[in-house]
């Protein structure tokens, strides 16, 4: 709280609202009493100027291109940490000791198996079902199988549900891939790392062992770190809103997966690689930049632009570096990377993108790497969901354990018909 107030005058009513100050970032005007004091709502569709909650998890400075998880810069976490360590940090608030990390890692490992009956759930989908359709369905169904961890008022059950969700997402995602290619499901293995286990469940076959390439395991683990959490983005806000009604955590994460699927959000990584492949070669880039600038053309550069970042997305910086590492390790020479690099260079030298502060975001390069590793584009958003489950679960826990938490229930600006009498059908 500060001693500052913000005064809004509406007709002959003047209202002073307290100004609250965070540890860093913009102050907020506390308008919780505004409607009661004035009879008017504030209006902010898209929430461009609205703080929906108080949080201690992730801080973004969009102008400076800063992303902190519990105060630690994303570049340092990507360089020095692991996805499991970042998961512990987001859930618990501090970096773990070596013993605490080993215990957490072991706990997660022992929750990676799925109830065997869930394997039959996949049989209900067409083989060509989009993996995100499967993820929505299977994750939502988890509450039918793990009902012993759905009492959200019990901190112990909340912790078990959190561990189950983080642990089982790789298994569910890998099974979605296996089902789509008609290969048998591969069981989790407790002797592998979180990311190594996911690679093995995805690419191993019973006929022969799968050799996990260390550079690929490291690169994918780093990609998971880059996607772990991102403040109050659309899918995290969906998880919080679903959780505010008291819905069980599995249902809330399924709601987050559904929201993430959209091409304006997590679906952009699949759309970005499809766009790069459609462009095909550098000579065609000007045509697509012209389309992105054309008001009459709905085409947008996928993987470009961001609601918060009006500078370079710090995750895209790490992602571009990781492309080079994976390409070198796998001796890949996919021309799509050159198209991406030249598209970025041409767009960033164009006034349209400069004026609108449109830079590459986390989705611009991620697909290039995932494709080089061997994932089909339809799996890209499923991997985003896998990683973002850590953030969703941490944000959900923060919300549920906040004593001030209330059900989210926004109001509206109504512009429909005012009251009118019913007209019988023979009088219309
Ligand atoms: C993610 O919120 C998060 O944190 C999300 C995320 C996370 O980790 O959770 O970071 C992950 O979702 C990244 C964003 C992935 N989406 C895309 O790459 C899709 C392409 N980008 C956009 O559609 C757009 O940039 C958004 C949705 C990301 C942001 O949209 P905003 O903030 O609502 O901005 P806007 O749509 O109002 O655009 C502002 C202007 C418009 O022009 P004018 O109407 O002002 O003339 O910029 C233009 C837009 O037309 N614009 C683009 C553009 N993005 C915005 N023009 C061309 N290409 C683009 N990509």
Coordinates of C-alpha atoms and ligand atoms in Angstrom, one line a residue:
X1 CA 0.0 0.0 0.0
X2 CA 1.3 3.6 -0.6
X3 CA -0.1 6.8 0.8
X4 CA -1.0 7.8 -2.8
X5 CA -4.6 7.7 -4.0
X6 CA -6.1 8.0 -7.5
X7 CA -9.1 10.2 -7.8
X8 CA -11.8 9.5 -10.4
X9 CA -14.6 12.0 -10.8
X10 CA -17.9 10.7 -12.3
X11 CA -20.5 13.4 -12.6
X12 CA -20.7 15.0 -9.1
X13 CA -19.1 11.9 -7.5
X14 CA -15.4 11.9 -6.8
X15 CA -13.8 8.6 -5.6
X16 CA -10.3 8.3 -4.2
X17 CA -8.9 4.8 -4.8
X18 CA -5.8 3.6 -3.0
X19 CA -2.6 3.0 -5.0
X20 CA -0.8 -0.2 -4.3
X21 CA 2.9 -0.7 -5.0
X22 CA 4.6 -4.0 -5.8
X23 CA 8.2 -4.9 -5.1
X24 CA 8.9 -3.9 -8.8
X25 CA 6.8 -2.9 -11.8
X26 CA 3.8 -0.6 -12.3
X27 CA 1.7 0.5 -9.3
X28 CA -1.9 -0.6 -9.3
X29 CA -5.0 1.4 -8.5
X30 CA -7.2 -0.6 -6.2
X31 CA -10.7 -0.2 -7.6
X32 CA -12.4 -3.1 -5.7
X33 CA -14.8 -0.6 -4.1
X34 CA -15.3 1.5 -7.3
X35 CA -18.6 0.0 -8.4
X36 CA -20.1 0.2 -4.8
X37 CA -19.0 3.9 -4.6
X38 CA -20.0 5.1 -8.1
X39 CA -22.5 2.5 -9.6
X40 CA -20.2 2.4 -12.6
X41 CA -17.9 -0.4 -13.9
X42 CA -14.4 0.1 -15.2
X43 CA -14.0 -1.3 -18.8
X44 CA -11.0 -3.2 -20.1
X45 CA -11.8 -6.0 -22.6
X46 CA -8.6 -7.9 -23.2
X47 CA -7.3 -6.7 -19.8
X48 CA -4.7 -4.5 -21.4
X49 CA -4.6 -2.3 -18.3
X50 CA -5.8 -4.6 -15.6
X51 CA -3.9 -6.5 -12.8
X52 CA -6.1 -9.5 -12.0
X53 CA -4.3 -10.7 -8.9
X54 CA -1.3 -10.3 -6.7
X55 CA 1.5 -12.8 -7.4
X56 CA 5.1 -13.5 -6.3
X57 CA 6.0 -16.0 -9.0
X58 CA 7.0 -14.3 -12.3
X59 CA 7.8 -10.7 -13.2
X60 CA 8.0 -9.4 -16.8
X61 CA 9.3 -5.9 -17.8
X62 CA 8.0 -5.8 -21.4
X63 CA 9.9 -2.6 -22.3
X64 CA 13.2 -3.9 -21.0
X65 CA 12.7 -7.5 -22.2
X66 CA 13.1 -8.8 -18.6
X67 CA 11.6 -12.1 -17.3
X68 CA 12.2 -13.2 -13.7
X69 CA 11.0 -16.4 -12.0
X70 CA 11.0 -15.7 -8.2
X71 CA 13.6 -13.0 -9.0
X72 CA 16.0 -15.1 -11.1
X73 CA 16.5 -13.9 -14.7
X74 CA 15.3 -16.4 -17.4
X75 CA 18.7 -16.2 -19.1
X76 CA 20.5 -17.4 -16.0
X77 CA 18.0 -20.2 -15.3
X78 CA 18.2 -21.3 -19.0
X79 CA 22.0 -21.4 -18.7
X80 CA 22.5 -22.9 -15.3
X81 CA 19.3 -24.6 -14.1
X82 CA 17.2 -27.6 -15.0
X83 CA 13.4 -27.8 -15.7
X84 CA 12.9 -29.8 -12.5
X85 CA 14.9 -27.2 -10.5
X86 CA 12.8 -24.4 -12.0
X87 CA 9.6 -26.3 -11.2
X88 CA 10.8 -26.6 -7.6
X89 CA 11.6 -22.8 -7.6
X90 CA 8.2 -21.8 -8.9
X91 CA 6.3 -24.1 -6.5
X92 CA 8.4 -23.3 -3.4
X93 CA 9.8 -19.9 -3.9
X94 CA 13.5 -20.7 -3.4
X95 CA 16.2 -22.6 -5.3
X96 CA 16.5 -26.1 -3.8
X97 CA 19.5 -27.6 -2.0
X98 CA 21.0 -30.6 -3.8
X99 CA 19.2 -33.0 -1.4
X100 CA 15.9 -31.1 -1.8
X101 CA 16.2 -31.2 -5.6
X102 CA 17.0 -34.9 -5.6
X103 CA 14.0 -35.6 -3.4
X104 CA 11.7 -33.5 -5.6
X105 CA 13.0 -35.1 -8.7
X106 CA 12.5 -38.6 -7.2
X107 CA 8.9 -37.7 -6.1
X108 CA 8.0 -36.5 -9.6
X109 CA 9.6 -39.5 -11.2
X110 CA 7.4 -41.8 -9.1
X111 CA 4.3 -40.2 -10.4
X112 CA 5.0 -40.5 -14.1
X113 CA 3.0 -43.7 -14.6
X114 CA -0.7 -43.3 -15.7
X115 CA -3.5 -45.4 -14.4
X116 CA -3.5 -48.3 -16.9
X117 CA -7.2 -47.8 -17.8
X118 CA -6.4 -44.4 -19.2
X119 CA -4.6 -46.0 -22.1
X120 CA -8.0 -47.2 -23.4
X121 CA -9.1 -43.6 -23.3
X122 CA -6.9 -42.9 -26.3
X123 CA -8.6 -45.6 -28.3
X124 CA -11.7 -43.4 -28.4
X125 CA -9.9 -40.8 -30.5
X126 CA -9.3 -40.9 -34.3
X127 CA -5.7 -41.6 -35.1
X128 CA -5.4 -38.2 -36.7
X129 CA -6.8 -36.4 -33.7
X130 CA -4.8 -33.3 -32.9
X131 CA -2.6 -34.0 -29.8
X132 CA -4.1 -31.0 -28.1
X133 CA -7.6 -32.4 -28.4
X134 CA -6.3 -35.6 -26.8
X135 CA -4.5 -33.6 -24.0
X136 CA -7.7 -31.6 -23.2
X137 CA -9.6 -34.8 -22.9
X138 CA -7.2 -37.0 -21.1
X139 CA -6.1 -34.3 -18.6
X140 CA -9.7 -33.5 -17.8
X141 CA -10.3 -37.2 -17.2
X142 CA -7.5 -37.5 -14.6
X143 CA -10.0 -36.3 -12.0
X144 CA -12.0 -39.5 -12.6
X145 CA -8.9 -41.6 -11.8
X146 CA -7.1 -39.5 -9.1
X147 CA -10.1 -38.4 -7.1
X148 CA -8.1 -38.9 -3.9
X149 CA -6.2 -35.6 -4.7
X150 CA -9.1 -33.3 -5.6
X151 CA -9.9 -31.8 -2.2
X152 CA -8.5 -28.4 -2.8
X153 CA -8.8 -27.3 0.8
X154 CA -6.3 -30.0 1.9
X155 CA -2.8 -28.8 1.3
X156 CA -1.5 -32.3 1.2
X157 CA -3.9 -33.3 -1.6
X158 CA -3.1 -30.1 -3.5
X159 CA 0.6 -31.0 -3.4
X160 CA -0.1 -34.6 -4.6
X161 CA -2.3 -33.3 -7.4
X162 CA 0.4 -30.8 -8.3
X163 CA 3.1 -33.5 -8.5
X164 CA 0.8 -35.8 -10.4
X165 CA 0.1 -33.2 -13.0
X166 CA 3.7 -32.2 -13.5
X167 CA 4.8 -35.8 -13.7
X168 CA 2.1 -37.2 -15.9
X169 CA 2.0 -34.5 -18.6
X170 CA 5.1 -36.0 -20.4
X171 CA 3.5 -39.4 -20.3
X172 CA 0.2 -38.2 -21.7
X173 CA 1.9 -36.1 -24.4
X174 CA 4.1 -38.9 -25.5
X175 CA 1.2 -41.3 -25.6
X176 CA -0.7 -38.8 -27.8
X177 CA 2.2 -38.9 -30.2
X178 CA 2.5 -42.7 -30.2
X179 CA -1.2 -43.1 -30.8
X180 CA -1.0 -40.7 -33.8
X181 CA 1.7 -42.7 -35.4
X182 CA 0.3 -46.1 -34.6
X183 CA 3.2 -47.2 -32.3
X184 CA 2.8 -48.9 -28.9
X185 CA 2.9 -46.7 -25.8
X186 CA 6.3 -46.7 -24.1
X187 CA 6.2 -46.8 -20.3
X188 CA 8.0 -44.2 -18.2
X189 CA 11.5 -45.2 -16.9
X190 CA 12.7 -44.2 -13.4
X191 CA 16.3 -44.3 -14.4
X192 CA 16.0 -41.4 -16.8
X193 CA 15.8 -37.6 -16.3
X194 CA 12.4 -35.9 -16.6
X195 CA 13.2 -34.7 -20.1
X196 CA 15.2 -37.9 -21.1
X197 CA 12.2 -40.0 -20.0
X198 CA 9.9 -37.9 -22.2
X199 CA 12.2 -38.3 -25.2
X200 CA 12.3 -42.0 -24.6
X201 CA 8.5 -42.4 -24.2
X202 CA 8.2 -40.4 -27.5
X203 CA 10.8 -41.9 -29.7
X204 CA 11.7 -45.3 -28.3
X205 CA 10.1 -48.5 -29.9
X206 CA 10.0 -52.0 -28.4
X207 CA 12.1 -53.3 -31.2
X208 CA 15.2 -51.3 -30.3
X209 CA 16.6 -49.0 -27.6
X210 CA 16.4 -45.2 -28.2
X211 CA 19.7 -43.4 -27.6
X212 CA 19.1 -40.1 -25.9
X213 CA 21.4 -37.5 -27.4
X214 CA 22.8 -35.4 -24.5
X215 CA 22.6 -32.1 -26.5
X216 CA 19.0 -32.8 -27.5
X217 CA 18.1 -33.7 -23.9
X218 CA 19.7 -30.4 -22.7
X219 CA 18.1 -28.3 -25.4
X220 CA 14.7 -29.7 -24.8
X221 CA 15.1 -29.3 -21.0
X222 CA 16.0 -25.7 -21.7
X223 CA 13.0 -25.2 -23.9
X224 CA 10.8 -26.5 -21.1
X225 CA 12.4 -23.9 -18.8
X226 CA 11.6 -21.1 -21.3
X227 CA 8.0 -22.2 -21.3
X228 CA 7.5 -22.8 -17.6
X229 CA 5.6 -19.7 -16.5
X230 CA 4.8 -16.3 -17.9
X231 CA 2.8 -14.1 -15.4
X232 CA -1.0 -13.8 -16.1
X233 CA -1.1 -14.9 -19.7
X234 CA -4.4 -16.1 -21.3
X235 CA -4.1 -19.7 -20.3
X236 CA -2.8 -19.0 -16.8
X237 CA -5.7 -16.6 -16.3
X238 CA -8.0 -19.4 -17.5
X239 CA -6.6 -21.8 -14.9
X240 CA -7.0 -19.1 -12.2
X241 CA -10.5 -18.3 -13.2
X242 CA -11.5 -22.0 -13.3
X243 CA -9.8 -22.6 -10.0
X244 CA -11.6 -19.6 -8.4
X245 CA -14.8 -21.6 -8.5
X246 CA -13.3 -24.5 -6.5
X247 CA -13.0 -26.8 -9.6
X248 CA -10.5 -29.6 -9.1
X249 CA -6.9 -29.0 -10.3
X250 CA -7.1 -31.5 -13.2
X251 CA -10.2 -29.7 -14.6
X252 CA -8.4 -26.4 -14.2
X253 CA -5.3 -27.5 -16.1
X254 CA -7.5 -29.0 -18.8
X255 CA -9.1 -25.6 -19.2
X256 CA -5.6 -24.0 -19.5
X257 CA -4.7 -26.5 -22.2
X258 CA -7.8 -25.6 -24.2
X259 CA -6.9 -21.9 -24.0
X260 CA -3.3 -22.4 -24.8
X261 CA -4.2 -24.2 -28.1
X262 CA -5.3 -21.0 -29.8
X263 CA -3.0 -19.7 -32.5
X264 CA -2.8 -16.3 -30.8
X265 CA -1.3 -18.0 -27.8
X266 CA 0.5 -21.3 -27.5
X267 CA -0.7 -22.5 -30.9
X268 CA 1.6 -19.9 -32.4
X269 CA 4.6 -22.2 -32.4
X270 CA 2.9 -24.7 -34.7
X271 CA 1.6 -21.8 -36.8
X272 CA 5.0 -20.1 -37.0
X273 CA 6.8 -23.2 -38.3
X274 CA 4.0 -23.8 -40.8
X275 CA 4.4 -20.2 -41.9
X276 CA 8.2 -20.5 -42.3
X277 CA 7.8 -23.7 -44.3
X278 CA 5.1 -22.0 -46.5
X279 CA 7.5 -19.1 -47.1
X280 CA 10.1 -21.7 -48.1
X281 CA 12.9 -19.5 -49.3
X282 CA 14.3 -16.0 -48.4
X283 CA 13.2 -14.6 -51.8
X284 CA 9.5 -15.0 -50.7
X285 CA 9.9 -13.1 -47.4
X286 CA 9.0 -9.6 -48.8
X287 CA 5.7 -11.0 -50.0
X288 CA 4.8 -12.2 -46.5
X289 CA 6.0 -9.0 -44.8
X290 CA 3.8 -7.0 -47.1
X291 CA 0.8 -9.2 -46.2
X292 CA 1.5 -8.9 -42.5
X293 CA 1.4 -5.1 -42.9
X294 CA -1.7 -5.1 -45.1
X295 CA -4.7 -4.0 -43.0
X296 CA -7.0 -5.9 -45.4
X297 CA -5.1 -9.1 -45.0
X298 CA -5.8 -11.1 -41.8
X299 CA -2.3 -12.7 -42.1
X300 CA 0.1 -12.0 -39.2
X301 CA 3.7 -13.0 -38.8
X302 CA 3.3 -15.9 -36.4
X303 CA 5.8 -15.9 -33.6
X304 CA 6.0 -12.1 -33.8
X305 CA 4.5 -9.6 -31.4
X306 CA 3.5 -9.8 -27.8
X307 CA 1.0 -8.1 -25.5
X308 CA 3.6 -7.4 -22.9
X309 CA 7.0 -7.5 -24.6
X310 CA 7.6 -4.3 -26.6
X311 CA 11.2 -5.3 -26.8
X312 CA 12.9 -8.6 -27.8
X313 CA 11.4 -11.5 -25.9
X314 CA 14.3 -12.8 -23.8
X315 CA 13.2 -16.3 -24.4
X316 CA 13.5 -15.9 -28.2
X317 CA 17.2 -14.9 -27.6
X318 CA 17.9 -18.2 -25.8
X319 CA 15.8 -20.1 -28.4
X320 CA 17.8 -18.8 -31.3
X321 CA 21.1 -19.8 -29.6
X322 CA 19.6 -23.2 -29.0
X323 CA 18.8 -23.7 -32.6
X324 CA 22.5 -23.4 -33.5
X325 CA 23.4 -25.9 -30.7
X326 CA 20.9 -28.5 -31.9
X327 CA 21.7 -28.0 -35.5
X328 CA 25.4 -28.5 -34.8
X329 CA 24.8 -31.5 -32.6
X330 CA 22.5 -33.3 -35.0
X331 CA 24.3 -32.0 -38.1
X332 CA 21.0 -30.6 -39.4
X333 CA 20.9 -28.1 -42.2
X334 CA 17.2 -27.2 -42.5
X335 CA 16.8 -24.1 -44.7
X336 CA 13.9 -23.0 -42.6
X337 CA 16.3 -21.6 -40.0
X338 CA 17.8 -19.3 -42.6
X339 CA 14.3 -18.2 -43.6
X340 CA 13.6 -17.5 -39.9
X341 CA 16.8 -15.5 -39.4
X342 CA 16.3 -13.4 -42.6
X343 CA 12.6 -12.9 -41.9
X344 CA 13.5 -11.6 -38.4
X345 CA 16.2 -9.3 -39.9
X346 CA 13.9 -7.9 -42.6
X347 CA 11.0 -7.4 -40.2
X348 CA 13.0 -5.7 -37.6
X349 CA 14.4 -3.3 -40.2
X350 CA 10.9 -2.4 -41.3
X351 CA 9.2 0.7 -39.9
X352 CA 5.8 -1.1 -39.4
X353 CA 7.3 -3.6 -37.0
X354 CA 9.5 -1.0 -35.3
X355 CA 6.7 1.4 -34.8
X356 CA 4.4 -1.3 -33.4
X357 CA 7.3 -2.7 -31.4
X358 CA 6.8 -6.2 -32.8
X359 CA 9.7 -8.6 -32.1
X360 CA 10.1 -12.3 -32.3
X361 CA 8.5 -14.1 -29.3
X362 CA 9.1 -17.4 -27.7
X363 CA 7.2 -19.2 -30.5
X364 CA 9.2 -17.9 -33.4
X365 CA 12.2 -20.3 -33.2
X366 CA 10.9 -23.0 -30.9
X367 CA 9.3 -25.0 -33.8
X368 CA 12.6 -25.0 -35.8
X369 CA 14.3 -26.8 -32.9
X370 CA 11.4 -29.2 -32.2
X371 CA 11.2 -30.1 -35.8
X372 CA 15.0 -30.8 -35.9
X373 CA 14.6 -33.1 -32.9
X374 CA 11.9 -35.0 -34.7
X375 CA 8.6 -33.7 -33.3
X376 CA 5.8 -33.2 -35.8
X377 CA 4.3 -29.6 -35.8
X378 CA 1.1 -30.9 -34.3
X379 CA 3.1 -31.8 -31.1
X380 CA 4.6 -28.4 -30.6
X381 CA 1.7 -26.9 -28.6
X382 CA 1.5 -30.1 -26.6
X383 CA 5.1 -29.6 -25.5
X384 CA 4.3 -26.0 -24.6
X385 CA 1.4 -27.3 -22.4
X386 CA 3.7 -29.9 -20.9
X387 CA 6.1 -27.3 -19.8
X388 CA 3.5 -24.6 -18.8
X389 CA 1.8 -27.1 -16.5
X390 CA 4.5 -26.2 -14.0
X391 CA 3.5 -22.5 -14.1
X392 CA -0.2 -23.3 -14.2
X393 CA 0.1 -25.5 -11.1
X394 CA 2.2 -23.0 -9.2
X395 CA -0.2 -20.1 -10.1
X396 CA -3.2 -22.3 -9.1
X397 CA -1.6 -23.1 -5.7
X398 CA -0.8 -19.5 -5.1
X399 CA -4.4 -18.5 -5.8
X400 CA -6.0 -21.3 -3.8
X401 CA -3.8 -20.6 -0.8
X402 CA -4.6 -16.8 -0.9
X403 CA -7.1 -16.1 1.9
X404 CA -8.4 -13.1 0.0
X405 CA -9.2 -15.3 -3.0
X406 CA -12.8 -15.0 -4.3
X407 CA -14.6 -16.5 -7.3
X408 CA -13.8 -14.4 -10.4
X409 CA -16.9 -12.9 -11.8
X410 CA -16.4 -9.9 -14.3
X411 CA -19.3 -7.6 -15.3
X412 CA -20.0 -6.0 -18.7
X413 CA -21.0 -3.0 -20.8
X414 CA -24.4 -4.1 -21.9
X415 CA -25.5 -2.7 -25.3
X416 CA -28.3 -5.2 -26.1
X417 CA -32.1 -4.5 -26.2
X418 CA -33.7 -3.0 -23.2
X419 CA -36.7 -4.7 -21.7
X420 CA -39.5 -5.4 -24.2
X421 CA -42.8 -7.5 -24.1
X422 CA -42.9 -11.0 -25.6
X423 CA -44.6 -11.2 -29.0
X424 CA -46.6 -14.3 -29.8
X425 CA -45.5 -16.1 -33.0
X426 CA -48.7 -15.3 -34.9
X427 CA -48.1 -11.5 -34.2
X428 CA -44.4 -11.4 -35.6
Ligands
LIG1 C1 2.4 -16.4 -26.5 O1 0.7 -13.5 -22.9 C2 1.8 -14.3 -22.9 O2 2.6 -14.1 -22.1 C3 1.8 -15.3 -24.0 C4 3.1 -16.1 -24.1 C5 3.3 -17.0 -22.9 O3 4.4 -17.4 -22.6 O4 2.2 -17.4 -22.2 O5 4.2 -15.3 -24.2 C6 3.0 -17.1 -25.3 O6 1.2 -16.5 -26.6 C7 3.3 -15.6 -27.4 C8 2.4 -14.9 -28.5 C9 2.2 -16.0 -29.6 N1 1.3 -15.4 -30.6 C10 1.7 -15.1 -31.9 O7 2.9 -15.1 -32.2 C11 0.6 -14.8 -32.9 C12 1.0 -13.5 -33.6 N2 1.0 -12.4 -32.7 C13 -0.2 -11.7 -32.5 O8 -1.4 -12.1 -33.0 C14 -0.1 -10.6 -31.4 O9 1.1 -10.0 -31.5 C15 -0.4 -11.0 -30.0 C16 -1.7 -11.8 -29.9 C17 0.7 -11.9 -29.5 C18 -0.5 -9.8 -29.2 O10 -1.6 -9.1 -29.6 P1 -2.0 -7.7 -28.8 O11 -1.1 -7.3 -27.8 O12 -3.5 -7.8 -28.5 O13 -1.8 -6.6 -29.9 P2 -2.8 -6.4 -31.1 O14 -3.4 -7.6 -31.7 O15 -3.7 -5.3 -30.7 O16 -1.8 -5.7 -32.2 C19 -1.3 -4.4 -32.1 C20 -1.0 -4.0 -33.5 C21 -2.1 -4.2 -34.5 O17 -2.1 -3.3 -35.5 P3 -3.1 -2.0 -35.4 O18 -4.5 -2.5 -35.3 O19 -2.6 -1.2 -34.1 O20 -2.8 -1.2 -36.7 O21 0.1 -4.7 -34.0 C22 -0.3 -5.5 -35.1 C23 -1.8 -5.6 -35.1 O22 -2.3 -5.7 -36.4 N3 0.3 -6.9 -34.9 C24 0.8 -7.6 -35.9 C25 1.3 -8.7 -35.3 N4 1.0 -8.7 -34.0 C26 0.4 -7.5 -33.8 N5 1.0 -7.4 -37.2 C27 1.6 -8.3 -37.9 N6 2.1 -9.5 -37.4 C28 1.9 -9.7 -36.1 N7 2.4 -10.9 -35.5

